[in-house]
Short mmCIF file of C-alpha atoms (C1' of nucleotides) in Angstrom, two decimals:
data_model
loop_
_atom_site.label_atom_id
_atom_site.label_comp_id
_atom_site.label_asym_id
_atom_site.label_seq_id
_atom_site.Cartn_x
_atom_site.Cartn_y
_atom_site.Cartn_z
CA UNK A 23 -0.06 -0.02 0.06
CA UNK A 24 1.85 3.14 -1.27
CA UNK A 25 1.18 6.75 -0.85
CA UNK A 26 -0.41 7.36 -4.22
CA UNK A 27 -3.64 7.10 -2.63
CA UNK A 28 -4.97 10.36 -3.93
CA UNK A 29 -4.35 9.52 -7.37
CA UNK A 30 -7.27 7.02 -6.96
CA UNK A 31 -10.99 7.65 -6.83
CA UNK A 32 -11.60 5.41 -3.99
CA UNK A 33 -9.75 4.36 -0.70
CA UNK A 34 -7.30 1.80 0.07
CA UNK A 35 -9.33 -1.31 -0.83
CA UNK A 36 -10.10 -0.19 -4.08
CA UNK A 37 -8.97 -1.90 -7.10
CA UNK A 38 -8.43 1.32 -9.54
CA UNK A 39 -5.05 -0.40 -10.32
CA UNK A 40 -5.80 -3.95 -10.61
CA UNK A 41 -2.72 -5.88 -11.88
CA UNK A 42 -0.57 -2.72 -11.89
CA UNK A 43 -2.27 -0.97 -14.68
CA UNK A 44 -5.37 1.29 -14.65
CA UNK A 45 -8.64 -0.84 -14.84
CA UNK A 46 -10.58 -0.46 -17.93
CA UNK A 47 -10.41 3.39 -18.30
CA UNK A 48 -12.80 3.75 -21.05
CA UNK A 49 -15.62 1.73 -22.64
CA UNK A 50 -16.29 1.38 -26.34
CA UNK A 51 -18.18 3.66 -28.45
CA UNK A 52 -21.55 4.62 -26.74
CA UNK A 53 -23.50 3.67 -29.79
CA UNK A 54 -22.28 0.13 -29.87
CA UNK A 55 -23.00 -0.48 -26.28
CA UNK A 56 -26.52 0.88 -26.96
CA UNK A 57 -27.02 -1.26 -29.79
CA UNK A 58 -25.67 -4.31 -27.97
CA UNK A 59 -28.20 -3.53 -25.13
CA UNK A 60 -31.15 -2.92 -27.69
CA UNK A 61 -30.31 -6.37 -29.22
CA UNK A 62 -30.58 -8.28 -25.91
CA UNK A 63 -33.75 -6.10 -24.90
CA UNK A 64 -35.35 -7.64 -28.04
CA UNK A 65 -34.71 -11.19 -26.85
CA UNK A 66 -36.02 -10.11 -23.41
CA UNK A 67 -39.61 -10.82 -23.78
CA UNK A 68 -41.41 -14.09 -23.38
CA UNK A 69 -43.73 -13.65 -26.15
CA UNK A 70 -40.70 -12.79 -28.49
CA UNK A 71 -38.82 -15.67 -27.12
CA UNK A 72 -41.64 -18.02 -27.82
CA UNK A 73 -41.98 -16.79 -31.41
CA UNK A 74 -38.35 -17.20 -31.99
CA UNK A 75 -38.16 -20.69 -30.42
CA UNK A 76 -41.18 -21.78 -32.41
CA UNK A 77 -39.32 -20.44 -35.68
CA UNK A 78 -36.37 -22.62 -34.69
CA UNK A 79 -38.13 -25.53 -35.88
CA UNK A 80 -39.86 -24.21 -39.15
CA UNK A 81 -41.00 -21.15 -40.87
CA UNK A 82 -44.43 -20.21 -39.57
CA UNK A 83 -47.38 -17.76 -40.62
CA UNK A 84 -48.77 -15.28 -38.30
CA UNK A 85 -51.89 -17.19 -37.32
CA UNK A 86 -49.86 -20.40 -36.52
CA UNK A 87 -47.48 -18.34 -34.50
CA UNK A 88 -50.41 -16.80 -32.75
CA UNK A 89 -51.86 -20.21 -31.78
CA UNK A 90 -48.58 -21.82 -30.87
CA UNK A 91 -47.41 -18.89 -28.57
CA UNK A 92 -50.87 -18.83 -27.23
CA UNK A 93 -51.56 -15.07 -27.74
CA UNK A 94 -53.78 -12.85 -30.10
CA UNK A 95 -52.71 -12.17 -33.70
CA UNK A 96 -52.49 -8.59 -32.83
CA UNK A 97 -49.72 -9.21 -30.13
CA UNK A 98 -47.89 -11.39 -32.34
CA UNK A 99 -47.90 -9.02 -35.20
CA UNK A 100 -46.63 -6.13 -33.21
CA UNK A 101 -43.79 -8.30 -31.67
CA UNK A 102 -43.01 -9.59 -35.18
CA UNK A 103 -42.48 -5.82 -36.17
CA UNK A 104 -40.08 -5.54 -33.43
CA UNK A 105 -38.10 -8.70 -34.35
CA UNK A 106 -37.98 -7.47 -37.94
CA UNK A 107 -36.51 -4.25 -36.90
CA UNK A 108 -33.87 -5.93 -34.94
CA UNK A 109 -33.21 -8.10 -38.13
CA UNK A 110 -33.89 -11.30 -36.01
CA UNK A 111 -36.57 -12.66 -38.45
CA UNK A 112 -37.22 -12.26 -42.18
CA UNK A 113 -40.46 -12.96 -43.92
CA UNK A 114 -42.08 -13.59 -47.31
CA UNK A 115 -45.54 -13.31 -48.67
CA UNK A 116 -47.43 -16.44 -49.85
CA UNK A 117 -50.83 -15.91 -51.09
CA UNK A 118 -52.59 -14.10 -48.29
CA UNK A 119 -50.32 -15.47 -45.47
CA UNK A 120 -46.85 -13.91 -44.40
CA UNK A 121 -44.36 -16.80 -43.59
CA UNK A 122 -41.66 -15.93 -40.97
CA UNK A 123 -38.37 -17.43 -40.30
CA UNK A 124 -35.26 -16.73 -38.53
CA UNK A 125 -32.94 -14.30 -40.00
CA UNK A 126 -29.73 -15.98 -39.49
CA UNK A 127 -27.67 -18.28 -37.35
CA UNK A 128 -26.85 -15.69 -34.80
CA UNK A 129 -30.47 -16.25 -33.40
CA UNK A 130 -30.01 -19.90 -33.04
CA UNK A 131 -26.66 -19.43 -31.25
CA UNK A 132 -27.65 -16.83 -28.99
CA UNK A 133 -30.74 -18.72 -27.93
CA UNK A 134 -28.47 -21.86 -27.38
CA UNK A 135 -25.93 -19.91 -25.30
CA UNK A 136 -28.66 -18.33 -23.19
CA UNK A 137 -30.22 -21.86 -22.68
CA UNK A 138 -26.88 -23.25 -21.72
CA UNK A 139 -26.57 -20.52 -18.98
CA UNK A 140 -30.01 -21.27 -17.59
CA UNK A 141 -29.43 -25.00 -17.39
CA UNK A 142 -26.10 -25.07 -16.03
CA UNK B 19 -54.57 -28.90 -51.83
CA UNK B 20 -56.99 -31.58 -50.18
CA UNK B 21 -60.20 -31.26 -48.31
CA UNK B 22 -58.56 -31.42 -44.76
CA UNK B 23 -58.90 -27.70 -44.77
CA UNK B 24 -61.02 -27.45 -41.85
CA UNK B 25 -58.56 -29.20 -39.43
CA UNK B 26 -56.31 -26.42 -40.06
CA UNK B 27 -56.27 -23.08 -38.27
CA UNK B 28 -55.57 -20.92 -41.19
CA UNK B 29 -56.54 -21.11 -45.05
CA UNK B 30 -54.88 -22.50 -47.91
CA UNK B 31 -51.48 -20.60 -47.91
CA UNK B 32 -50.87 -21.51 -44.41
CA UNK B 33 -47.82 -23.38 -43.52
CA UNK B 34 -49.36 -25.50 -40.59
CA UNK B 35 -48.09 -28.66 -42.04
CA UNK B 36 -44.52 -27.61 -43.16
CA UNK B 37 -42.45 -30.38 -44.66
CA UNK B 38 -45.40 -32.82 -44.15
CA UNK B 39 -45.56 -32.66 -40.31
CA UNK B 40 -47.30 -30.43 -38.00
CA UNK B 41 -45.31 -27.46 -37.43
CA UNK B 42 -43.80 -27.12 -33.96
CA UNK B 43 -46.98 -27.99 -32.20
CA UNK B 44 -45.51 -27.20 -28.65
CA UNK B 45 -42.86 -25.18 -26.94
CA UNK B 46 -40.68 -26.13 -24.15
CA UNK B 47 -41.65 -25.64 -20.73
CA UNK B 48 -43.17 -22.41 -19.86
CA UNK B 49 -40.70 -21.82 -17.00
CA UNK B 50 -37.74 -22.24 -19.32
CA UNK B 51 -38.76 -19.83 -21.88
CA UNK B 52 -39.57 -17.37 -18.93
CA UNK B 53 -36.22 -17.71 -17.41
CA UNK B 54 -34.49 -17.37 -20.92
CA UNK B 55 -36.46 -14.06 -21.54
CA UNK B 56 -35.52 -12.85 -18.09
CA UNK B 57 -31.69 -13.69 -18.58
CA UNK B 58 -31.78 -11.57 -21.79
CA UNK B 59 -33.78 -8.88 -20.24
CA UNK B 60 -30.95 -8.64 -17.69
CA UNK B 61 -28.52 -7.83 -20.57
CA UNK B 62 -30.93 -5.72 -22.30
CA UNK B 63 -30.22 -2.19 -20.53
CA UNK B 64 -27.25 -0.02 -21.38
CA UNK B 65 -25.97 0.67 -17.73
CA UNK B 66 -25.76 -3.04 -17.29
CA UNK B 67 -24.27 -3.74 -20.48
CA UNK B 68 -21.70 -1.00 -19.63
CA UNK B 69 -21.03 -2.47 -16.10
CA UNK B 70 -20.71 -6.19 -17.71
CA UNK B 71 -18.13 -4.77 -20.35
CA UNK B 72 -16.11 -2.99 -17.78
CA UNK B 73 -15.81 -6.01 -15.79
CA UNK B 74 -14.54 -8.01 -18.90
CA UNK B 75 -11.21 -6.37 -18.24
CA UNK B 76 -10.91 -6.76 -14.81
CA UNK B 77 -12.73 -6.88 -11.51
CA UNK B 78 -13.74 -3.53 -10.15
CA UNK B 79 -15.25 -2.02 -7.02
CA UNK B 80 -18.54 -0.07 -7.09
CA UNK B 81 -17.21 3.38 -7.20
CA UNK B 82 -14.94 2.67 -10.03
CA UNK B 83 -17.84 1.22 -11.91
CA UNK B 84 -19.73 4.05 -11.31
CA UNK B 85 -17.03 6.61 -12.70
CA UNK B 86 -16.29 4.31 -15.76
CA UNK B 87 -20.09 3.77 -16.47
CA UNK B 88 -20.64 7.56 -15.94
CA UNK B 89 -23.67 7.15 -13.43
CA UNK B 90 -24.29 7.50 -9.82
CA UNK B 91 -23.22 5.10 -7.19
CA UNK B 92 -26.93 4.37 -6.36
CA UNK B 93 -27.74 3.53 -9.88
CA UNK B 94 -24.72 1.22 -10.21
CA UNK B 95 -25.52 -0.46 -7.02
CA UNK B 96 -29.08 -1.20 -7.83
CA UNK B 97 -28.14 -2.51 -11.28
CA UNK B 98 -25.54 -4.77 -9.61
CA UNK B 99 -28.09 -6.16 -7.45
CA UNK B 100 -30.13 -7.38 -10.54
CA UNK B 101 -26.90 -8.71 -12.05
CA UNK B 102 -26.26 -10.53 -9.04
CA UNK B 103 -29.83 -11.95 -8.96
CA UNK B 104 -29.17 -13.20 -12.64
CA UNK B 105 -25.79 -14.81 -11.59
CA UNK B 106 -24.14 -12.69 -14.09
CA UNK B 107 -21.68 -11.26 -11.47
CA UNK B 108 -20.14 -12.20 -8.33
CA UNK B 109 -18.42 -10.28 -5.49
CA UNK B 110 -16.30 -10.36 -2.55
CA UNK B 111 -15.78 -7.87 0.21
CA UNK B 112 -12.33 -6.30 0.60
CA UNK B 113 -11.98 -3.85 3.23
CA UNK B 114 -14.69 -1.36 2.95
CA UNK B 115 -15.01 -2.22 -0.83
CA UNK B 116 -16.89 -4.75 -2.68
CA UNK B 117 -15.15 -6.09 -5.70
CA UNK B 118 -17.20 -7.37 -8.41
CA UNK B 119 -16.47 -9.51 -11.17
CA UNK B 120 -18.07 -11.63 -14.00
CA UNK B 121 -19.73 -14.86 -12.71
CA UNK B 122 -18.49 -17.14 -15.30
CA UNK B 123 -17.45 -17.45 -19.00
CA UNK B 124 -21.01 -17.43 -20.38
CA UNK B 125 -21.12 -13.80 -19.87
CA UNK B 126 -18.00 -13.30 -22.15
CA UNK B 127 -19.49 -15.57 -24.80
CA UNK B 128 -22.97 -13.96 -24.80
CA UNK B 129 -21.66 -10.52 -25.17
CA UNK B 130 -19.29 -11.70 -27.93
CA UNK B 131 -22.11 -13.28 -29.80
CA UNK B 132 -24.13 -10.15 -29.36
CA UNK B 133 -21.54 -8.03 -30.75
CA UNK B 134 -20.90 -10.34 -33.68
CA UNK B 135 -24.66 -9.92 -34.56
CA UNK B 136 -24.37 -6.24 -34.30
CA UNK B 137 -21.31 -5.96 -36.36
CA UNK B 138 -22.11 -8.03 -39.41
"C1'" DT C 20 -67.76 -4.91 -57.95
"C1'" DT C 21 -68.46 -7.09 -52.95
"C1'" DA C 22 -67.02 -10.64 -49.54
"C1'" DT C 23 -63.82 -12.85 -46.77
"C1'" DC C 24 -59.13 -14.04 -45.05
"C1'" DA C 25 -54.50 -12.77 -43.35
"C1'" DT C 26 -52.05 -9.46 -41.56
"C1'" DA C 27 -50.55 -4.75 -40.06
"C1'" DT C 28 -51.12 -0.66 -37.50
"C1'" DG C 29 -52.77 3.40 -34.43
"C1'" DT C 30 -54.47 4.50 -29.92
"C1'" DG C 31 -55.01 4.14 -25.28
"C1'" DC C 32 -53.88 2.14 -20.89
"C1'" DA C 33 -52.04 -0.78 -17.16
"C1'" DG C 34 -47.88 -2.75 -15.45
"C1'" DA C 35 -42.80 -2.95 -15.54
"C1'" DT C 36 -38.60 -0.62 -15.26
"C1'" DG C 37 -34.34 2.62 -14.06
"C1'" DT C 38 -32.98 6.75 -11.84
"C1'" DT C 39 -32.93 10.06 -8.13
"C1'" DC C 40 -32.88 11.14 -3.49
"C1'" DA C 41 -32.46 10.19 1.21
"C1'" DT C 42 -31.14 7.10 4.25
"C1'" DA C 43 -29.49 2.69 6.26
"C1'" DT C 44 -25.87 -0.59 7.02
"C1'" DG C 45 -21.27 -2.28 7.46
"C1'" DA C 46 -16.29 -1.65 7.96
"C1'" DT C 47 -12.18 1.04 9.20
"C1'" DA C 48 -9.84 4.51 11.69
"C1'" DA C 49 -9.13 8.09 15.13
"C1'" DT D 18 -17.16 5.84 21.67
"C1'" DT D 19 -17.56 8.97 17.01
"C1'" DA D 20 -16.29 9.95 12.24
"C1'" DT D 21 -15.81 8.95 7.71
"C1'" DC D 22 -15.86 6.00 3.74
"C1'" DA D 23 -18.12 2.39 0.58
"C1'" DT D 24 -21.98 0.11 -0.40
"C1'" DA D 25 -26.72 -1.32 -0.02
"C1'" DT D 26 -31.70 -0.09 0.01
"C1'" DG D 27 -36.48 1.96 0.34
"C1'" DA D 28 -39.58 5.15 -1.82
"C1'" DA D 29 -41.19 8.11 -5.24
"C1'" DC D 30 -41.46 9.45 -9.82
"C1'" DA D 31 -41.14 9.61 -14.78
"C1'" DT D 32 -40.45 6.98 -18.77
"C1'" DC D 33 -40.95 2.84 -21.33
"C1'" DT D 34 -43.19 -1.27 -22.94
"C1'" DG D 35 -46.65 -4.82 -24.14
"C1'" DC D 36 -51.10 -5.92 -25.04
"C1'" DA D 37 -56.29 -5.11 -26.18
"C1'" DC D 38 -59.16 -3.02 -29.12
"C1'" DA D 39 -60.65 -1.10 -33.34
"C1'" DT D 40 -59.57 -0.32 -37.83
"C1'" DA D 41 -56.79 -0.16 -42.14
"C1'" DT D 42 -54.40 -2.58 -45.89
"C1'" DG D 43 -53.69 -6.02 -49.14
"C1'" DA D 44 -54.62 -10.35 -51.33
"C1'" DT D 45 -57.94 -13.66 -52.95
"C1'" DA D 46 -62.41 -15.57 -54.62
"C1'" DA D 47 -67.30 -15.04 -56.21
#
DNA sequence: TTATCATATGTGCAGATGTTCATATGATAA
DNA sequence: TTATCATATGAACATCTGCACATATGATAA
């Protein structure tokens, strides 16, 4: 414990110089962290998780999703909008229906990673 | 197009029998999906993301986190509580301070996976 | 054209969430 | 003991969010 105490923000016990160097003086760009939080936020709702989970098995139209998830067509449609904006799902028109599917493998991977944390 | 139309929930264009079998008739246990959404929800806040990101480099006490993240001690402490409950961080007492660190490698992995989706 | 089906969207509201402020707790030092 | 530092916590408040409801859009069929 040296006398450079007043260079620090905190008192003696504080780890402002962990391992001999300043501890993480800066974070990455604000915008990246904001986008990152936004991405996780999109996963962070039960209805959306159910939709994504259902789409892991096969592509599905809105009314099927509504039945599988167990909620209204309106709620599903609203959440699909959110998922589209986050580029987690894509869709195509097929007659009267709109058939949704997962946008890419990242979604699978993130869900799997989340599950592995839950189930450990 | 057969006449089993009334067994279906939707009309003709609907993909209720994708690839010849019923499309994802059921979801996993409600509780698992709820926990999964909850986990992602915990990642889904800018302040918490900043905290986790800062902890990727080194363990840190609360006041250092407050300075790095750029918010009040109270806000950080409240969020650390949330992160603790989600088992994303752990801590130990060291004198007056409480030194926080990431709970395990899952956190690293999930953040990395999220970033890779953002930056593609 | 009209009717119907599938989906999307605007609005309003109830519940959830994050922060601030004040205060409590817990540890150390005098 | 008292004083101070570091952290935790309770409460109030403003904002955000997901859903219900009504309605609009868009495609198909009669």
